Coordinates of C-alpha atoms and ligand atoms in Angstrom, one line a residue:
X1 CA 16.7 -13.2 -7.0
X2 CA 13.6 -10.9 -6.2
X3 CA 12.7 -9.9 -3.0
X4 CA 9.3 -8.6 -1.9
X5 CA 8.9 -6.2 0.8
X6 CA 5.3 -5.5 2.3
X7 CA 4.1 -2.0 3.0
X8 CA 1.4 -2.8 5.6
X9 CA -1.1 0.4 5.3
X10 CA -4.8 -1.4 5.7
X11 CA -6.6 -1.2 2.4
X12 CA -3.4 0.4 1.2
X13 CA -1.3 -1.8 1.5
X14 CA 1.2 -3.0 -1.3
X15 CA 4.2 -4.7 -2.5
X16 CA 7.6 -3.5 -3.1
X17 CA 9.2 -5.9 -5.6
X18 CA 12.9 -5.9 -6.1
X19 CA 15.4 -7.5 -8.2
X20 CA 17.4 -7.4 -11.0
X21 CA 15.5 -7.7 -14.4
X22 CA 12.7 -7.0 -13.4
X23 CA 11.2 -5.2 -16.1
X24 CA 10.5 -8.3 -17.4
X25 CA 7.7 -9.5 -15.8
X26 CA 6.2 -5.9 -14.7
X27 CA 3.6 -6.6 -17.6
X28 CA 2.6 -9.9 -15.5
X29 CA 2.7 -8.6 -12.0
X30 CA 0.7 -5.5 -13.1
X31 CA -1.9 -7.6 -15.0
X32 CA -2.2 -9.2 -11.7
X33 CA -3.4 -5.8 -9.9
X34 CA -5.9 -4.9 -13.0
X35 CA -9.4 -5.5 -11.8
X36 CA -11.3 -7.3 -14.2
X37 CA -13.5 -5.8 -16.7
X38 CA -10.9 -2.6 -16.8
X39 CA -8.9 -1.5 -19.8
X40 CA -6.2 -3.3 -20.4
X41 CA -4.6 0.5 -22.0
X42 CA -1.6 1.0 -19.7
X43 CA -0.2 4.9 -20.0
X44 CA 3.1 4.5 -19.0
X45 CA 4.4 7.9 -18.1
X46 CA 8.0 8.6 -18.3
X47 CA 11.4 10.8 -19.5
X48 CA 12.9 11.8 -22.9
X49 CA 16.0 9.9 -21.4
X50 CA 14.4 6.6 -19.6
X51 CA 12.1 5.8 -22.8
X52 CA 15.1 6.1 -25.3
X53 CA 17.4 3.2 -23.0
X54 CA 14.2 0.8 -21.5
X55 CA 10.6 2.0 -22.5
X56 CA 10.9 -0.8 -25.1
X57 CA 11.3 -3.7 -22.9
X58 CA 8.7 -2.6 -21.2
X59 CA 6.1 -1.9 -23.6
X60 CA 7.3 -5.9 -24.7
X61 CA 6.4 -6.8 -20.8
X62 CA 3.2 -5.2 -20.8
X63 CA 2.3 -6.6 -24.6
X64 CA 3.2 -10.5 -23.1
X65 CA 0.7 -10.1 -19.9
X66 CA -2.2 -8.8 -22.7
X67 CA -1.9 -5.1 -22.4
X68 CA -0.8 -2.3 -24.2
X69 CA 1.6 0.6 -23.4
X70 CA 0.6 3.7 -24.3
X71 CA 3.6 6.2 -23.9
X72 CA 3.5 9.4 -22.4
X73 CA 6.5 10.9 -22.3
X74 CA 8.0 14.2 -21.0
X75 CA 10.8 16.3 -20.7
X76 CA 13.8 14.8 -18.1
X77 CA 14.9 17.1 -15.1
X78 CA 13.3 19.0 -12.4
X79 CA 11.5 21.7 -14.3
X80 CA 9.5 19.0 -15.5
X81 CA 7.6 19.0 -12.0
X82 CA 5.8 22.0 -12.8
X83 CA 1.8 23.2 -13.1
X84 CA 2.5 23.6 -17.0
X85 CA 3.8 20.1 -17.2
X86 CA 1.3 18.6 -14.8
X87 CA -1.8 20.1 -17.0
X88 CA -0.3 18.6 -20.1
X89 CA -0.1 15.3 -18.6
X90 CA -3.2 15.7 -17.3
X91 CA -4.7 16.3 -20.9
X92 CA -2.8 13.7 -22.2
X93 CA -4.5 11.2 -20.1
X94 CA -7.5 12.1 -20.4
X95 CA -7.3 12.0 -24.4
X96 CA -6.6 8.0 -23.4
X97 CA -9.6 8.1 -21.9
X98 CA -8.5 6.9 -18.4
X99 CA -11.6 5.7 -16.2
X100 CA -11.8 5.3 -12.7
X101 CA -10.7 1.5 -12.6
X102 CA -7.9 2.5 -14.9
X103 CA -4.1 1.9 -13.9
X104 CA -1.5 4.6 -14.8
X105 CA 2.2 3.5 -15.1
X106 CA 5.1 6.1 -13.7
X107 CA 8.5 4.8 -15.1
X108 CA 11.8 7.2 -14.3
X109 CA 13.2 8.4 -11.3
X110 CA 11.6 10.2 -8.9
X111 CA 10.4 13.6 -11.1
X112 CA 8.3 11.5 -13.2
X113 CA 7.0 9.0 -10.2
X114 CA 6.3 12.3 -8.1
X115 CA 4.3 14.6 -11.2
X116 CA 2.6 11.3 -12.7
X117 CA 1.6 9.7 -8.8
X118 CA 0.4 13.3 -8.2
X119 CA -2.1 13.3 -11.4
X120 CA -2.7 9.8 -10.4
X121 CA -4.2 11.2 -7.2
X122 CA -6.3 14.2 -8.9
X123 CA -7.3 12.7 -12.0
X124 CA -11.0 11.6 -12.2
X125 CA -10.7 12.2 -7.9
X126 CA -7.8 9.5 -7.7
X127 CA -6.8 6.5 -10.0
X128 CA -4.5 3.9 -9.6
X129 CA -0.7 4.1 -10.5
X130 CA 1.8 1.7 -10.4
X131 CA 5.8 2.9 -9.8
X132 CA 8.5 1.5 -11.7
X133 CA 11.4 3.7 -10.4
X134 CA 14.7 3.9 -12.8
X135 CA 17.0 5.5 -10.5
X136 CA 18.4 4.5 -6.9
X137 CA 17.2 7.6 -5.5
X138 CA 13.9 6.4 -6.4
X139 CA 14.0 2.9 -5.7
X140 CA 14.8 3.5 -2.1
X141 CA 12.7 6.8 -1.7
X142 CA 10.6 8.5 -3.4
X143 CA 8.7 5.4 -5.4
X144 CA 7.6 4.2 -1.6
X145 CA 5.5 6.1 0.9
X146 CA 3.2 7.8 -1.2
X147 CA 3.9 11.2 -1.5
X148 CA 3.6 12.8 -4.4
X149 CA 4.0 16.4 -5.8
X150 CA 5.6 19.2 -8.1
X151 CA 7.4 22.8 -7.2
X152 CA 6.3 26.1 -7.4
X153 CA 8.4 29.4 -8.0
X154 CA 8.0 29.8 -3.9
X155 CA 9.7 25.9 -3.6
X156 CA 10.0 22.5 -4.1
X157 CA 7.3 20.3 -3.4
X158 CA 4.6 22.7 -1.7
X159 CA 1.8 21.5 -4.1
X160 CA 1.1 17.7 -3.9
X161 CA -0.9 14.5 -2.1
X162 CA -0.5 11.6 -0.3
X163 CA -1.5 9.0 -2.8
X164 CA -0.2 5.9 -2.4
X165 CA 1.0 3.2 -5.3
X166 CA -0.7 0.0 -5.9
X167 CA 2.3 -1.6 -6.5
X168 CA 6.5 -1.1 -6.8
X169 CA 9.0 -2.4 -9.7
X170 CA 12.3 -1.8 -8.8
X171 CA 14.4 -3.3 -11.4
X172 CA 18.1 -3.1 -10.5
X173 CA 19.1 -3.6 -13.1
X174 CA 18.2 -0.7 -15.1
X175 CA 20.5 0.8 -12.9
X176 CA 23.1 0.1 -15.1
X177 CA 22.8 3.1 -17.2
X178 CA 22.4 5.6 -14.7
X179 CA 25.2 7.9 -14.7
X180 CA 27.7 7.7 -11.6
X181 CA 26.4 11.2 -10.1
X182 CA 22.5 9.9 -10.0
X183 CA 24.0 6.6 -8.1
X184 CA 25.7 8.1 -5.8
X185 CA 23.0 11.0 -5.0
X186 CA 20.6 7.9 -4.5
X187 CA 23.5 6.0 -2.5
X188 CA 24.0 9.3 -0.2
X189 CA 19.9 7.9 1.1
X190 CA 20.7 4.3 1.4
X191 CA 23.4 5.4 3.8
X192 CA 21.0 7.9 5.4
X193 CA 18.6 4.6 6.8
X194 CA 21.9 3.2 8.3
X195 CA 22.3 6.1 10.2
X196 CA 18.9 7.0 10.7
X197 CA 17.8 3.6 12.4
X198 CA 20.0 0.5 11.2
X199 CA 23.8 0.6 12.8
X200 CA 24.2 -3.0 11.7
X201 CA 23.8 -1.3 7.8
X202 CA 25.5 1.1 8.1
X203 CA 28.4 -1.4 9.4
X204 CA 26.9 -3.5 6.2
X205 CA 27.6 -0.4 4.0
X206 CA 30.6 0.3 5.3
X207 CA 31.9 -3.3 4.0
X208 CA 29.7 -4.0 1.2
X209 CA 29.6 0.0 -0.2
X210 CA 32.1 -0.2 -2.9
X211 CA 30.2 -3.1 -4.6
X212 CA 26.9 -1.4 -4.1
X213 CA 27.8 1.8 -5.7
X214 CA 29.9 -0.5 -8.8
X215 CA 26.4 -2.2 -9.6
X216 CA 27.3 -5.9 -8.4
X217 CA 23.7 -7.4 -8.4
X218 CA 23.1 -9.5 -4.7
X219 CA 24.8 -6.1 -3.1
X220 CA 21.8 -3.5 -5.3
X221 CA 19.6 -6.1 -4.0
X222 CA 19.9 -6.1 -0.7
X223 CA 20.7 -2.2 -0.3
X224 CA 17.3 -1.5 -1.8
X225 CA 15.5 -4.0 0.0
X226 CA 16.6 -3.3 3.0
X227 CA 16.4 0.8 2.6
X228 CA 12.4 -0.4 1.4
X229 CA 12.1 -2.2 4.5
X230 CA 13.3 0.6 6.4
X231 CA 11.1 2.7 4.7
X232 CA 8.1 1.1 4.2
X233 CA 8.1 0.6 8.6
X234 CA 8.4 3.8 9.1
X235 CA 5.8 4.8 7.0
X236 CA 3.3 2.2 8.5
X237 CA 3.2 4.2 11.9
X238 CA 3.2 7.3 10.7
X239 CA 1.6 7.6 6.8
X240 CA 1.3 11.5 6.6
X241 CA 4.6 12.8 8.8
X242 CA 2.7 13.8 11.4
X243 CA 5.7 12.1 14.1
X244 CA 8.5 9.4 12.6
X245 CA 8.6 9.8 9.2
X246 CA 10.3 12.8 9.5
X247 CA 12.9 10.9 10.5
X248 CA 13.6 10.2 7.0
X249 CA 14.6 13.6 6.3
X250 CA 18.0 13.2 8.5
X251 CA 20.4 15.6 6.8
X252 CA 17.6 17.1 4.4
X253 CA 17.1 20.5 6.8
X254 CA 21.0 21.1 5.7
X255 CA 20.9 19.6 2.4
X256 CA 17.8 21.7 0.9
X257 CA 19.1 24.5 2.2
X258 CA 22.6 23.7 1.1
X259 CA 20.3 23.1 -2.5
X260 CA 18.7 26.1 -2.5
X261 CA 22.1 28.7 -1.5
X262 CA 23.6 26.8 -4.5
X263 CA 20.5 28.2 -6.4
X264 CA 19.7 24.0 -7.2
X265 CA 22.6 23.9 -9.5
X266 CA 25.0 21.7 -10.9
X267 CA 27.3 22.8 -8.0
X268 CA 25.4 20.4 -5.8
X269 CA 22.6 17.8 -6.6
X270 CA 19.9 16.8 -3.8
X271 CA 21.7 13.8 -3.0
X272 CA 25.5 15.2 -2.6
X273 CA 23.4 18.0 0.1
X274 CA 21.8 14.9 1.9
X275 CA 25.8 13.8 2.1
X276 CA 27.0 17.1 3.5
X277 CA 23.5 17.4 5.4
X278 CA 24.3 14.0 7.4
X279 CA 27.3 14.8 8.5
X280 CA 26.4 18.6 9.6
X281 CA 23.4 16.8 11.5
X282 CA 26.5 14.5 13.7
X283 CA 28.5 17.7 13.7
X284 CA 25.5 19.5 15.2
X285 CA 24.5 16.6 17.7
X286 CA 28.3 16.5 18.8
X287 CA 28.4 20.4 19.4
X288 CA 25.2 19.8 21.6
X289 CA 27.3 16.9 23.5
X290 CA 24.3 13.8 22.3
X291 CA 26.8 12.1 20.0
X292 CA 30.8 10.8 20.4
X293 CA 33.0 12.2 17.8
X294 CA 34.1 8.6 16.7
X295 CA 30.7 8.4 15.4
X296 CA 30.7 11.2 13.5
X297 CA 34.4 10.5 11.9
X298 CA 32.7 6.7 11.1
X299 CA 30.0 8.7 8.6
X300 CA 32.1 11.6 7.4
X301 CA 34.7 8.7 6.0
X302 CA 32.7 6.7 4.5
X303 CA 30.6 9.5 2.7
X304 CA 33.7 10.4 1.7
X305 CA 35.9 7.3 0.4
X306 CA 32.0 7.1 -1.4
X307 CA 32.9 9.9 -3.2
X308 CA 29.9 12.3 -1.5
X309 CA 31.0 15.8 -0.5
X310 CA 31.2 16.0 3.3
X311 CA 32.1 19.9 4.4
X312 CA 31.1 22.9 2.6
X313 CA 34.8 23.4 0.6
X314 CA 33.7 20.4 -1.3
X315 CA 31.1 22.4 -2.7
X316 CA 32.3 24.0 -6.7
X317 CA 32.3 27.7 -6.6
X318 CA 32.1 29.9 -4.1
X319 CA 31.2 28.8 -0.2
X320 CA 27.9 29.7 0.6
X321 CA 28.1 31.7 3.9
X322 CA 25.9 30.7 7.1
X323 CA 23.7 33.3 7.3
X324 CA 22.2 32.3 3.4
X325 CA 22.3 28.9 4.8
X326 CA 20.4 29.8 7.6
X327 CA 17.8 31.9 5.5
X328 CA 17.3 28.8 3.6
X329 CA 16.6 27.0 6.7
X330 CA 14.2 29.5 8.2
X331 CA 11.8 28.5 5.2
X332 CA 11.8 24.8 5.4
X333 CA 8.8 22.5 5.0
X334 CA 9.3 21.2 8.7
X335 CA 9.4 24.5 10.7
X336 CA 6.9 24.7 12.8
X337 CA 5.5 28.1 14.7
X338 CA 8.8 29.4 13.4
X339 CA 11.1 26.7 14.9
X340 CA 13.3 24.8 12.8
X341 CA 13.2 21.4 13.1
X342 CA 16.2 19.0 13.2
X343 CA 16.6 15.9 13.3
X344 CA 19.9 15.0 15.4
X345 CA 21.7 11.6 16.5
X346 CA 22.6 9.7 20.0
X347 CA 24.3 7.3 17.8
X348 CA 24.4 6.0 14.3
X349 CA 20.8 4.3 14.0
X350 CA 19.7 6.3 16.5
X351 CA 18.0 9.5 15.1
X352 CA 15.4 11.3 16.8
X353 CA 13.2 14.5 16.2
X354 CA 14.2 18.1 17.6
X355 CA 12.5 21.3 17.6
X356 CA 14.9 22.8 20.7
X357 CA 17.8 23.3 18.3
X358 CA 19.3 27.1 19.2
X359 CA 20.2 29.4 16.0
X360 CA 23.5 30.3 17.0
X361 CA 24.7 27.0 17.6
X362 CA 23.3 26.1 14.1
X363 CA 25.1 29.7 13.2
X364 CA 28.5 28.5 14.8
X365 CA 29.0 25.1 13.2
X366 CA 28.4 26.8 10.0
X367 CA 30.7 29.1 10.4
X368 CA 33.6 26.0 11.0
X369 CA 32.1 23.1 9.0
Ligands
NAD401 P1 15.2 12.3 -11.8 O1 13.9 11.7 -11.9 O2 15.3 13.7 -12.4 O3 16.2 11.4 -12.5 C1 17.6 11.8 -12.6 C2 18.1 11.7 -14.1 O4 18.3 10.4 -14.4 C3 17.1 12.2 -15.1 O5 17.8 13.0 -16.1 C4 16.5 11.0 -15.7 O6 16.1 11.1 -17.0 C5 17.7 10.0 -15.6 N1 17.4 8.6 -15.5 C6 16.4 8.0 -14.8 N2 16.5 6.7 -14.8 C7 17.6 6.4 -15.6 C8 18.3 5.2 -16.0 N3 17.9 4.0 -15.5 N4 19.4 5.3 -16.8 C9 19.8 6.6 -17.2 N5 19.2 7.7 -16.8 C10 18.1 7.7 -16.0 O7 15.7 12.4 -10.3 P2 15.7 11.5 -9.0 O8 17.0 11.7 -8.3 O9 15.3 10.1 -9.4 O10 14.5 12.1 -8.2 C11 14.5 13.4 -7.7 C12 13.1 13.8 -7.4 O11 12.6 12.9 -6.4 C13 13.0 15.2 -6.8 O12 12.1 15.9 -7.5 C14 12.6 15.0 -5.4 O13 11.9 16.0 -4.8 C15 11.8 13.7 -5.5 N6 11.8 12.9 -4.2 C16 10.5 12.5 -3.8 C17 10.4 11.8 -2.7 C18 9.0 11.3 -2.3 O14 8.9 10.7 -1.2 N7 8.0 11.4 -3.1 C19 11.5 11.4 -1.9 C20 12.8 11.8 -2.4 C21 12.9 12.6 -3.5
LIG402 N1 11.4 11.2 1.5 C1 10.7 11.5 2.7 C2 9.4 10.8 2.9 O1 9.0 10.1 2.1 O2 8.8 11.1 3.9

C-alpha cells in the first residue's frame, strides 16, 4: 500500500510518498525528479547508525533506476547539527562536484534531513534535495515543511532556511529497527495533530495507538499519512510561520524548555517533552477556564498507557523547579516583543495561537503539575 500526499506550495510543490518498503523504488521515483542532462551521482547523506542497517538497499534502489549513490556519512545524534559538521559536509559535496541541477539525497531522521536540507539550500545558492526520513519523528515532521537548520552554543535551531524538498520517501518500514524510545518520541507528534486540529484522530489513536506504536503496517500507514496531510495543510497557508503553522508547535513552548532545564539529556528526549508539553498546554487552557477537564484527562491517559511521561515526577533525576522552566521559556523562538507565546486548546482539535498568556498563571501550574 503507498499513499501519496500532495504538498500544494506553487512551484514548490511536492509529493509525500508513504508506505511500507519503500526504499525500494526511491531509486525510480527519484530518477523521475532528475532533470535530464544532470548527473546521475546521487550523494546520499546520512548516519553512522542508518547506513550500517539500510544504506545498502538503497544504494541497490538508486543503482536499478541508473544512478549511483555516493555515501556521505556522518556522526549520529544531535551534535552532529553543528557549524563544524555542516562545513565538512559542505566540502564533501563539493569534492563530488555537485552542480546546480544536481539532487542531494538526506536519509536518517531528522538531524541528518535538517544539516543536509540546510546545505541543500546554501550550497551553489540552493540545490535540490530529496528526504528519505528513517525515523517517525521525521516522517511525520521534520522531513515535510521545509525547514531546515543546525544549533548553536546560544540554542537549537537559530541558524537555518526554508528550503523546501523536491520530494518525500517515507518508508515505514525501516521503522522496524528504530529503537522503542525514538518511536515513541515520534508517536508523542502524531498524537500532537490529533489534538492540534483532528479530534476524529485522536479518537483514531486512541483505538488504533497500540498497533501504531507495535509497527503493524496499515496502522504506520495511515498515522503517517494522515499526520503528512495534517502537515503538509497547514504549511500551504502559512509556508514561513508567520500565523498557523505555529500551531504545530502545541506542547513545544513546555517541552523545549522542559529539554533545555534537563540540560537536553537522556533524562528526557524532544519527543517525551512534547508529551509532558501537551498535556501542560490542556492543564494551562483548563486553569484559564477555555477547555473541560474531561478533555484534558482524555490526553493525559492516553500519553500515558502510550508509555510518554505526562507530569514533571515522570521526569529521571531531580524535578526541575518552575522558575528554570520559566527561564527556559523566556528565550523561546516564538516570543515576541518579550511575550511568550502559547499555543492553548478549546477542545481537542481545536488549538489556537496565544500571546495573552499571564506568567504567574504559567508560574502556578508549574508549581502543581
Ligand atoms: P535523529 O535524527 O537523531 O535520529 C534518532 C536516532 O535514531 C539517531 O541515533 C539515528 O541514528 C537513529 N536512527 C534513525 N533512523 C533509524 C532507523 N530506521 N533504525 C534505527 N535507528 C535509526 O532524531 P530525530 O528524532 O529523527 O530528529 C530530531 C531532530 O529533528 C532534531 O534536531 C529536531 O530539531 C529536528 N526537527 C526538525 C523539524 C523540522 O521541521 N525541520 C521538526 C521536528 C524536529
Ligand atoms: N515542526 C514545526 C514546523 O515544521 O513548523
Amino acid at each position: 500500500m503507498m499513499v501519496t500526499v500532495p504538498v500544494q506550495l506553487g512551484p514548490r510543490s511536492y509529493e509525500i510518498h508513504v508506505g511500507p518498503s519503500l526504499i525500494h523504488k526511491a531509486g525510480a521515483l527519484i530518477a523521475a525528479h532528475l532533470p535530464a542532462g544532470s548527473l546521475r551521482r546521487i550523494p546520499v547523506v546520512t548516519d553512522e547508525t542508518v547506513a550500517k542497517l539500510h544504506y545498502q538497499e538503497l544504494a541497490s534502489s538508486l543503482q536499478q533506476a541508473g544512478l549511483e549513490a555516493r555515501p556521505i556519512i556522518l556522526p549520529p545524534g544531535e551534535a552532529t547539527k553543528s557549524f563544524d559538521q555542516l562545513e565538512r559536509l559542505i566540502d564533501m559535496l563539493l569534492a563530488e562536484n555537485i552542480e546546480r541541477s544536481s539532487l542531494i539525497v538526506a536519509f536518517g531522521g531528522g538531524v541528518i534531513g535538517d544539516l543536509a536540507g540546510f546545505a541543500a539550500g546554501i550550497l551553489k545558492r540552493g540545490v535540490d534535495f530529496v528526504q528519505i526520513p528513517t525515523t517517525l519523528l521525521a516522517q511525520v515532521d521534520s522531513s515535510v515543511g521545509g525547514k531546515t537548520a543546525i544549533n548553536t552554543a546560544r540554542g537549537k535551531n537559530l541558524v537555518g532556511v526554508f528550503h523546501q524538498p523536491r520530494l518525500v520517501v517515507a518508508d515505514t518500514a525501516v521503522l522496524s529497527t528504530l529503537p522503542r524510545r525514538e518511536v515513541l518520541g515520534g508517536y508523542a507528534e502524531v498524537v500532537k495533530y490529533g489534538l492540534l486540529g483532528d479530534a476524529d484522530f485522536f479518537t483514531w489513536l486512541e483505538h488504533n495507538g497500540a498497533a501504531v506504536l507495535s509497527g503493524t503496517s496499515d496502522a504506520v500507514v495511515h498515522a503517517v499519512a494522515h499526520s503528512c496531510t495534517m502537515k503538509a495543510a497547514i504549511v500551504a497557508r502559512d509556508e514561513r510561520e508567520t500565523g498557523d503553522r505555529a500551531l504545530l508547535n502545541l506542547g513545544h513552548t513546555f517541552g523545549h524548555a522542559l529539554e533545555a532545564a534537563t540540560g537536553y539529556s537522556d533524562r528526557l528526549t524532544h519527543g517525551e517533552g512534547v508529551a509532558l508539553g501537551c498535556v501542560l498546554a490542556f492543564k494551562l487552557s483548563a486553569r484559564l477556564n477555555l477547555v473541560d477537564r474531561a478533555a484534558v484527562t482524555r490526553v493525559e491517559r492516553h500519553l500515558a498507557e502510550s508509555g510518554l511521561p505526562v507530569a514533571l515526577p515522570d521526569i529521571p533525576g531531580p524535578r526541575p523547579s518552575a522558575g528554570e522552566i520559566l527561564v527556559h521559556m523566556r528565550h523561546d523562538k516564538k516570543a515576541q516583543g518579550g511575550r511568550m507565546t502559547f499555543i492553548l486548546v478549546r477542545d481537542i482539535g481545536q488549538a489556537f495561537v496565544s500571546r495573552d498568556v499571564q506568567e504567574n498563571d504559567v508560574a502556578a501550574l508549574l508549581s502543581d503539575a
